[in-house]
Coordinates of C-alpha atoms in Angstrom, one line a residue:
Chain A
M1 CA 92.1 93.9 110.9
T2 CA 89.2 94.9 112.3
E3 CA 89.0 98.2 113.8
S4 CA 86.6 99.9 116.2
A5 CA 85.0 103.1 115.4
K6 CA 84.6 105.4 118.2
I7 CA 81.2 107.2 117.8
L8 CA 80.0 110.4 119.3
V9 CA 76.1 110.9 119.7
F10 CA 74.2 114.0 120.3
D11 CA 70.6 114.1 121.3
E12 CA 68.8 116.2 124.1
E13 CA 66.4 113.0 124.7
K14 CA 67.9 111.2 127.5
D15 CA 66.6 107.6 126.5
T16 CA 68.5 107.8 123.4
Q17 CA 71.8 106.6 125.3
D18 CA 69.3 103.4 126.2
L19 CA 68.0 102.9 122.7
F20 CA 71.6 103.2 121.4
C21 CA 72.5 100.6 123.7
Q22 CA 70.1 98.5 122.8
I23 CA 70.0 98.3 119.1
F24 CA 74.0 98.2 119.1
R25 CA 74.3 95.9 122.0
H26 CA 76.2 93.2 119.7
Q27 CA 78.7 95.7 118.4
I28 CA 79.3 97.4 121.8
D29 CA 80.0 93.6 122.7
E30 CA 82.2 92.9 120.2
N31 CA 84.1 96.4 120.6
I32 CA 83.2 97.2 117.0
Y33 CA 81.7 100.6 118.1
S34 CA 81.9 102.7 121.3
F35 CA 79.6 105.0 121.8
S36 CA 79.8 108.4 124.0
F37 CA 76.6 110.7 124.6
A38 CA 76.3 114.3 124.9
F39 CA 72.8 116.0 125.6
T40 CA 73.5 120.0 125.8
F41 CA 76.0 121.8 123.4
D42 CA 78.4 122.1 126.6
E43 CA 79.0 118.4 127.0
V44 CA 79.4 118.2 123.0
H45 CA 82.2 120.7 123.0
K46 CA 83.8 119.0 125.8
Q47 CA 83.6 115.6 124.1
L48 CA 85.2 117.0 121.2
D49 CA 87.7 118.5 122.4
S50 CA 88.7 115.9 124.3
N51 CA 88.5 113.0 122.0
S52 CA 88.7 112.3 118.3
F53 CA 85.5 110.5 117.2
D54 CA 85.4 108.7 113.9
M55 CA 81.9 109.1 113.4
F56 CA 79.1 111.9 115.2
I57 CA 75.4 111.0 114.9
T58 CA 73.6 114.0 116.0
D59 CA 69.9 115.4 116.3
L60 CA 69.2 118.1 113.9
H61 CA 67.2 120.4 116.5
I62 CA 68.7 121.1 119.5
A63 CA 68.1 124.0 121.8
G64 CA 71.0 126.3 122.7
G65 CA 73.5 126.1 119.3
D66 CA 73.2 125.3 115.9
I67 CA 73.7 122.1 114.5
V68 CA 74.6 122.8 110.7
S69 CA 77.1 125.5 111.9
L70 CA 78.8 122.6 114.0
I71 CA 78.8 120.4 111.2
S72 CA 80.5 122.6 109.1
Q73 CA 82.9 123.3 111.7
L74 CA 83.6 119.5 112.1
R75 CA 84.3 119.0 108.2
E76 CA 87.2 121.6 109.0
K77 CA 88.6 120.8 112.0
C78 CA 88.3 116.8 111.1
P79 CA 88.5 115.6 107.8
Y80 CA 88.1 111.8 109.2
L81 CA 85.5 112.3 110.7
R82 CA 81.9 111.5 109.1
T83 CA 78.6 113.0 110.8
I84 CA 74.5 111.4 110.4
V85 CA 72.4 113.8 111.4
T86 CA 68.7 112.1 113.1
S87 CA 65.4 114.2 112.8
A88 CA 61.6 113.9 113.5
Y89 CA 61.4 116.5 109.9
G90 CA 62.1 114.4 106.7
D91 CA 60.5 117.3 104.7
I92 CA 63.0 118.5 101.4
G93 CA 63.9 121.3 103.1
T94 CA 65.4 119.8 106.0
L95 CA 67.1 117.1 104.2
R96 CA 68.6 120.5 101.6
T97 CA 70.0 121.6 104.8
V98 CA 71.5 119.1 105.9
M99 CA 73.1 117.8 102.8
R100 CA 74.3 121.7 102.8
S101 CA 76.1 121.2 106.4
G102 CA 78.3 118.1 104.8
S103 CA 77.0 115.4 106.9
H104 CA 77.4 111.8 105.2
D105 CA 74.0 110.4 105.8
F106 CA 70.2 111.5 107.4
V107 CA 68.2 109.1 109.6
I108 CA 64.7 109.9 110.0
K109 CA 62.8 109.6 113.4
P110 CA 61.2 107.9 115.4
L111 CA 64.4 105.8 114.8
D112 CA 64.0 102.2 112.9
A113 CA 67.0 100.1 114.3
K114 CA 67.7 98.4 110.7
D115 CA 67.9 101.4 108.9
L116 CA 70.1 102.9 112.0
M117 CA 72.3 99.7 112.1
Q118 CA 72.7 99.9 108.3
T119 CA 73.4 103.9 107.9
V120 CA 75.9 103.5 110.6
A121 CA 77.4 100.4 109.4
N122 CA 77.8 102.2 105.6
T123 CA 79.2 104.8 107.4
F124 CA 81.9 103.0 109.0
K125 CA 82.5 101.8 105.7
V126 CA 83.5 104.8 104.5
V127 CA 85.3 106.2 107.8
Q128 CA 87.6 102.6 107.4
E129 CA 88.6 103.6 103.8
L130 CA 89.4 107.3 104.6
K131 CA 91.5 106.0 107.4
R132 CA 93.3 103.8 105.5
A133 CA 93.6 106.1 102.5
K134 CA 95.2 108.4 105.8
R135 CA 97.6 106.0 106.5
T136 CA 98.5 105.6 102.9
E137 CA 98.9 109.3 102.6
Q138 CA 101.3 109.4 105.7
K139 CA 103.3 106.8 104.0
L140 CA 103.7 108.4 101.0
T141 CA 104.5 111.6 102.8
A142 CA 107.5 109.8 104.3
I143 CA 108.8 107.9 101.8
S144 CA 108.7 111.4 99.7
D145 CA 110.5 113.0 102.8
E146 CA 113.0 110.3 102.3
L147 CA 113.4 111.0 98.9
S148 CA 114.0 115.0 99.2
L149 CA 116.8 113.7 101.7
S150 CA 118.6 111.5 99.5
A151 CA 118.2 114.3 96.4
Q152 CA 119.6 116.8 99.0
L153 CA 122.4 114.9 100.0
Q154 CA 123.2 114.1 96.2
K155 CA 123.5 117.4 94.9
S156 CA 125.4 118.7 98.5
I157 CA 128.2 116.5 97.2
L158 CA 128.7 117.7 93.9
P159 CA 131.4 120.3 93.1
G160 CA 129.7 122.7 90.9
N161 CA 129.3 122.4 86.8
S162 CA 132.5 123.7 85.5
L163 CA 136.2 124.0 85.8
R164 CA 138.3 126.4 82.8
E165 CA 142.2 125.6 83.7
S166 CA 144.7 127.1 80.7
D167 CA 143.7 125.3 78.1
L168 CA 140.9 122.8 79.3
E169 CA 137.6 123.3 79.7
L170 CA 135.1 121.0 81.8
W171 CA 131.3 120.5 82.4
A172 CA 129.5 118.1 84.3
D173 CA 126.1 117.7 85.1
T174 CA 123.3 115.7 86.7
L175 CA 119.9 115.0 86.2
P176 CA 118.5 113.2 89.1
A177 CA 115.5 110.6 88.1
A178 CA 112.5 110.6 90.4
E179 CA 113.7 107.9 92.9
V180 CA 117.4 109.5 93.6
G181 CA 120.0 106.8 92.3
G182 CA 123.6 107.2 93.6
D183 CA 125.3 108.8 90.7
F184 CA 128.3 111.1 91.7
Y185 CA 131.2 113.0 90.1
D186 CA 133.8 115.1 91.1
F187 CA 136.6 117.0 89.5
F188 CA 139.7 118.7 91.2
K189 CA 143.3 120.3 90.9
L190 CA 145.7 117.7 92.3
D191 CA 148.8 119.7 91.3
D192 CA 149.9 123.0 89.2
D193 CA 149.9 120.4 86.0
R194 CA 147.5 117.9 87.1
I195 CA 143.4 118.0 87.3
G196 CA 141.2 114.8 88.8
V197 CA 137.9 113.8 87.6
V198 CA 135.7 110.9 89.0
M199 CA 132.5 109.6 87.5
A200 CA 130.7 107.2 89.7
D201 CA 127.5 105.3 90.0
V202 CA 126.3 103.4 93.7
S203 CA 124.6 100.4 93.1
G204 CA 120.7 101.1 94.6
K205 CA 118.5 103.8 95.3
N206 CA 117.5 106.5 98.2
V207 CA 119.5 107.6 101.4
T208 CA 121.7 104.4 101.6
A209 CA 122.9 104.9 98.4
A210 CA 123.5 108.9 98.5
M211 CA 125.3 108.2 102.5
F212 CA 127.8 105.7 100.4
A213 CA 128.2 108.2 97.5
I214 CA 129.3 110.3 100.0
I215 CA 131.8 108.0 101.5
A216 CA 133.1 106.7 98.2
K217 CA 133.5 110.4 97.3
T218 CA 135.3 111.3 100.3
L219 CA 137.6 108.0 99.9
I220 CA 138.4 109.0 96.4
K221 CA 139.4 112.9 97.1
T222 CA 141.4 112.1 99.7
F223 CA 143.5 108.8 98.6
S224 CA 144.1 111.3 95.2
K225 CA 146.3 113.3 97.2
V226 CA 148.5 110.5 98.3
Y227 CA 148.5 108.0 95.5
K228 CA 150.1 109.5 92.2
S229 CA 148.6 106.8 90.4
P230 CA 144.8 106.3 89.9
A231 CA 145.1 102.6 90.0
E232 CA 146.7 103.0 93.3
C233 CA 144.3 105.4 94.6
F234 CA 141.3 102.9 94.0
Y235 CA 143.4 99.6 95.2
N236 CA 143.1 102.0 98.6
V237 CA 139.5 103.1 97.9
N238 CA 138.3 100.0 97.2
H239 CA 140.4 97.9 100.8
S240 CA 138.6 100.8 102.7
L241 CA 135.3 100.4 101.3
C242 CA 135.5 96.3 101.5
E243 CA 136.3 97.1 105.1
E244 CA 133.6 98.9 105.9
N245 CA 130.7 97.3 103.4
V246 CA 128.3 95.6 105.3
T247 CA 125.3 96.1 103.1
T248 CA 127.0 94.4 99.3
R249 CA 126.2 98.1 98.0
F250 CA 129.3 98.9 95.4
V251 CA 130.1 101.4 93.6
T252 CA 131.1 101.3 90.1
A253 CA 133.6 104.4 89.4
M254 CA 136.4 105.7 86.8
Y255 CA 138.9 107.9 88.0
G256 CA 140.9 109.6 85.8
T257 CA 143.6 112.5 85.9
F258 CA 144.1 114.7 83.5
N259 CA 148.2 116.7 82.8
L260 CA 147.8 119.9 81.3
K261 CA 151.5 119.7 79.9
T262 CA 151.8 116.5 78.7
L263 CA 148.3 115.5 77.2
E264 CA 148.0 112.2 79.1
F265 CA 144.6 111.4 80.4
V266 CA 145.7 108.3 83.2
Y267 CA 142.6 106.8 84.4
T268 CA 141.5 103.8 86.0
N269 CA 138.2 101.9 85.4
A270 CA 136.6 99.9 88.6
G271 CA 133.2 98.7 86.6
H272 CA 132.3 101.7 84.8
L273 CA 131.3 102.4 81.4
P274 CA 134.1 103.2 78.5
I275 CA 135.1 106.6 78.2
V276 CA 133.8 108.7 74.8
S277 CA 136.5 109.9 73.0
A278 CA 135.4 112.4 70.2
R279 CA 138.5 113.8 68.2
P280 CA 138.3 116.4 65.2
N281 CA 137.7 114.6 61.8
E282 CA 137.2 111.1 63.6
E283 CA 134.8 108.8 64.3
P284 CA 133.8 109.5 68.1
K285 CA 134.3 106.1 69.8
L286 CA 134.7 104.2 72.9
L287 CA 138.1 104.1 74.1
D288 CA 138.8 100.0 75.0
C289 CA 140.6 100.1 78.2
D290 CA 141.5 97.5 81.3
T291 CA 138.4 97.2 84.0
G292 CA 138.7 96.2 87.3
I293 CA 136.0 95.2 89.3
A294 CA 133.2 97.7 91.0
L295 CA 134.6 99.0 94.6
G296 CA 133.4 97.7 97.3
I297 CA 133.1 94.2 96.3
M298 CA 136.2 92.4 97.2
D299 CA 139.4 93.5 98.9
G300 CA 143.0 93.2 97.6
M301 CA 141.6 93.2 93.7
D302 CA 144.1 94.9 91.2
F303 CA 143.2 98.2 89.1
V304 CA 145.4 99.0 86.1
D305 CA 146.3 102.7 84.8
N306 CA 145.4 103.3 81.3
V307 CA 146.5 106.0 79.3
H308 CA 144.9 108.1 76.6
K309 CA 146.6 111.1 75.1
L310 CA 144.5 113.9 73.8
V311 CA 144.5 115.7 70.6
P312 CA 144.0 119.5 70.3
G313 CA 140.3 119.9 70.2
E314 CA 139.5 116.5 71.4
L315 CA 136.7 115.9 73.6
I316 CA 135.9 113.0 76.2
M317 CA 132.8 112.1 78.1
L318 CA 132.3 110.3 81.2
Y319 CA 129.0 109.2 82.5
T320 CA 126.5 106.8 83.9
D321 CA 124.4 104.1 82.7
G322 CA 121.5 106.4 82.9
V323 CA 122.9 107.5 79.5
N324 CA 123.0 104.5 77.3
E325 CA 120.1 102.6 79.4
A326 CA 117.7 105.9 79.1
T327 CA 114.6 103.6 78.1
D328 CA 111.4 104.7 75.9
I329 CA 107.9 103.5 76.4
H330 CA 108.8 100.2 74.4
E331 CA 111.5 99.3 76.5
E332 CA 113.8 100.1 73.7
E333 CA 117.5 101.5 75.4
F334 CA 119.4 104.4 74.0
E335 CA 122.4 102.4 73.6
F336 CA 125.9 103.7 72.5
D337 CA 125.1 104.2 68.6
R338 CA 122.5 106.8 69.7
F339 CA 125.1 108.1 72.2
L340 CA 128.0 108.5 69.4
K341 CA 126.0 110.0 66.8
V342 CA 125.1 113.4 69.1
F343 CA 129.0 113.7 68.9
K344 CA 129.0 112.6 65.2
E345 CA 126.2 115.9 64.8
H346 CA 128.2 118.1 66.9
P347 CA 132.1 118.3 65.7
V348 CA 132.4 121.7 66.5
T349 CA 131.4 122.1 70.0
T350 CA 132.0 123.1 74.0
P351 CA 131.8 120.7 76.9
K352 CA 128.5 122.8 78.1
L353 CA 127.1 122.4 74.5
I354 CA 127.6 118.7 73.7
T355 CA 126.2 117.8 77.4
N356 CA 122.8 119.5 76.7
A357 CA 122.8 118.1 73.1
V358 CA 123.6 114.6 74.7
I359 CA 120.5 115.0 77.3
A360 CA 118.5 116.6 74.4
A361 CA 118.8 113.6 72.7
I362 CA 118.1 111.3 75.3
K363 CA 115.0 113.3 75.9
E364 CA 114.1 113.4 72.4
F365 CA 114.1 109.3 72.7
T366 CA 112.6 108.7 75.5
A367 CA 109.8 111.1 75.1
G368 CA 107.2 110.5 77.5
A369 CA 108.7 107.6 79.2
P370 CA 109.7 108.1 83.0
Q371 CA 113.3 108.7 83.9
S372 CA 114.3 105.8 85.5
D373 CA 118.1 106.4 87.0
D374 CA 120.0 109.4 87.1
I375 CA 121.8 110.8 84.0
T376 CA 125.3 112.0 84.8
T377 CA 127.8 113.0 82.3
L378 CA 131.1 114.7 82.8
C379 CA 132.8 115.9 79.9
L380 CA 136.8 117.6 79.0
K381 CA 137.8 119.3 76.3
Y382 CA 141.4 120.3 75.6
R383 CA 141.7 123.3 73.5
P384 CA 144.6 125.3 73.0
R385 CA 144.0 128.6 72.6
I386 CA 146.2 128.7 69.0
V387 CA 144.0 125.9 67.6
Q388 CA 141.2 128.2 68.6
N389 CA 142.3 131.4 66.8
V390 CA 142.6 129.1 64.0
N391 CA 138.9 127.7 64.1
Chain B
M1 CA 108.9 89.0 89.6
E2 CA 109.0 85.4 88.6
V3 CA 111.8 83.0 89.3
K4 CA 111.6 79.3 88.2
A5 CA 113.4 77.1 90.5
V6 CA 113.7 73.0 89.2
T7 CA 116.3 70.5 90.7
E8 CA 118.2 68.6 88.4
G9 CA 120.3 65.6 90.9
D10 CA 121.6 67.6 93.8
I11 CA 121.9 70.9 91.6
L12 CA 119.2 73.6 92.0
I13 CA 118.5 75.6 88.4
V14 CA 117.4 79.2 89.3
T15 CA 116.0 80.8 86.4
P16 CA 114.7 84.5 86.5
V17 CA 112.0 86.0 83.8
G18 CA 112.4 89.2 82.4
R19 CA 113.7 92.6 83.4
V20 CA 116.0 92.7 86.6
D21 CA 115.7 96.6 87.7
T22 CA 115.6 98.6 90.4
S23 CA 111.8 98.0 90.9
T24 CA 111.8 94.1 90.3
A25 CA 115.3 93.5 92.2
K26 CA 113.8 93.4 95.5
S27 CA 111.4 90.4 94.6
F28 CA 114.2 88.8 92.7
E29 CA 116.2 89.1 95.9
E30 CA 113.3 87.0 97.9
E31 CA 112.9 84.6 95.3
V32 CA 116.7 83.6 95.0
M33 CA 117.4 83.9 98.6
K34 CA 114.3 81.5 99.2
A35 CA 115.5 79.3 96.5
L36 CA 119.0 79.1 97.8
A37 CA 117.9 78.2 101.4
Q38 CA 117.4 74.8 99.7
A39 CA 120.2 73.4 98.2
S40 CA 124.3 74.0 98.1
K41 CA 125.1 73.7 94.5
V42 CA 123.2 76.3 92.7
A43 CA 123.2 77.5 88.9
I44 CA 121.2 80.5 87.9
S45 CA 120.5 80.5 84.3
F46 CA 120.1 83.8 82.6
S47 CA 118.4 82.2 79.7
E48 CA 115.3 84.2 80.5
I49 CA 116.4 87.7 81.3
N50 CA 116.4 90.7 79.2
Y51 CA 118.4 93.1 81.1
I52 CA 120.0 93.2 84.1
S53 CA 120.7 96.7 86.0
S54 CA 123.4 97.4 89.1
A55 CA 120.8 96.1 91.6
G56 CA 120.7 92.9 90.0
L57 CA 124.3 92.7 90.1
R58 CA 124.2 93.2 93.8
V59 CA 121.4 90.5 94.4
I60 CA 123.6 88.0 92.4
L61 CA 126.4 89.0 94.5
M62 CA 124.9 88.8 98.1
A63 CA 123.6 85.5 96.2
G64 CA 127.0 84.1 95.9
K65 CA 128.6 85.1 99.3
K66 CA 125.5 83.7 100.7
V67 CA 126.2 80.8 98.9
A68 CA 130.3 80.8 99.8
S69 CA 129.5 81.1 103.4
T70 CA 127.9 77.7 103.9
Q71 CA 130.4 76.4 101.7
G72 CA 128.4 76.1 98.6
K73 CA 129.1 76.1 94.9
M74 CA 126.9 78.8 92.7
A75 CA 127.7 79.3 88.6
L76 CA 125.7 81.4 86.0
I77 CA 124.6 79.6 83.0
N78 CA 123.3 80.4 79.6
M79 CA 124.2 84.0 79.7
P80 CA 123.2 86.1 76.4
E81 CA 126.1 87.8 75.1
K82 CA 124.4 91.1 76.3
I83 CA 123.7 89.9 79.5
F84 CA 127.7 89.1 79.7
A85 CA 129.0 92.3 78.8
V86 CA 127.3 93.8 82.0
F87 CA 129.1 91.5 83.9
K88 CA 131.9 92.1 82.2
M89 CA 132.0 95.7 82.2
S90 CA 131.5 96.0 86.5
G91 CA 134.1 93.3 86.4
F92 CA 132.0 90.8 88.1
D93 CA 133.3 88.1 86.1
K94 CA 136.7 88.4 87.8
I95 CA 135.2 87.0 90.8
L96 CA 131.8 84.9 89.6
K97 CA 131.8 81.6 87.9
I98 CA 130.4 82.3 84.6
V99 CA 130.3 78.9 82.6
P100 CA 128.4 78.4 78.7
T101 CA 126.1 75.5 80.0
L102 CA 124.5 73.3 82.4
E103 CA 126.8 70.8 81.8
D104 CA 129.9 73.1 82.2
A105 CA 128.7 74.0 85.3
K106 CA 127.9 70.1 86.6
A107 CA 131.7 69.6 85.5
L108 CA 132.6 72.8 87.7
F109 CA 130.7 71.6 90.7
G110 CA 132.4 67.7 90.8

């Protein structure tokens, strides 16, 4: 795309206008340059106030004002405008004055057509470059605005970090990537005995993913109050998401209810990662479970309730793929072995401490590589008081 | 990202190369959709893919929906165990046709 440059010429000599129109007649005809002329300071201020120019060509000595300070002011007011100074005096003192004023180039008078054309052409290139940079900057600003909006949206739907309910301790946290993904977690009291927990990851990034996360989170919480079985809850969440979903977005999710009396964790899995279980004096492991398909893909799919009974002191963690797929600079992944090792190294711990230990281990592993996905975890520990005293 | 496409008989074999993650998913989608416009029987080969993220799964899902909407057929072939684990974990193996080889895909297409 060829852009035209708007150029303002300031000179006391009236024949300057004819001279410029003569020298640049081709460029004017082809709309490459469009010239405006001012012959007094009044006129130049009027022009500068009412138009936006790309280039300003001015004589250094004009009665009734100070050109050097005008150029300096323009530098601040119009950062994308470039100035060319013309002067009959080509001595070092004059040149230094011109340079200090912040003008872009200098042409000696009487004006040589070839020199002037070349100088204007060079300056025009610089102006175009600046305009391009400005557009890029505007685009980047728009993108970062969108990113911060999705970060805010994502944060706004999270319930906080911790919950303590009789013998249950819970800690959840998320470490958003620079380009915010669609991770979210949730926890809530269902009745006197049961706590509901959710871990989910919406496909894709940014605002649309964040919006989808809000819908999914709301549906899960709403249906959790209606259906006691997590599988039934997901069947209905899936149905609702499929009805609305035109963007082929989907969400992998796990929803479980922990019963404080029976110690049963009943959970259903919609294409999400297996739970980590760390029992005292046992190897930490991933729990095998029946997996349904991610939510929002196909209506009518079945989900299954899996039951895992916690033992005193047991800790379970739900998480997103930002954990096991955290990648170092050699594109090697953190993977489950390193993940489980963290639990092994911290046999006596709390949900908060183990979460921090996992994040520290990931950071140490990825050292220097950018975080490409959100890292989200939710950890539960069942710790009856009597065991706590023994410990 | 690079996506190879060759035709064998009336089957179009699409072979993406490298990692399909958030940064490459967009061009992966464009290349796959372009290829799908050319044939009604499509086999996507995972022989040269070493990683696929959820953004990549979404593209496969869209491809499946697009093929289905035109009464076409799609199969996923040559899937390394690690990639298959991703499809299985997300439950995608339940709705997509994943078969070992091109011959199996041919048999499936009939």
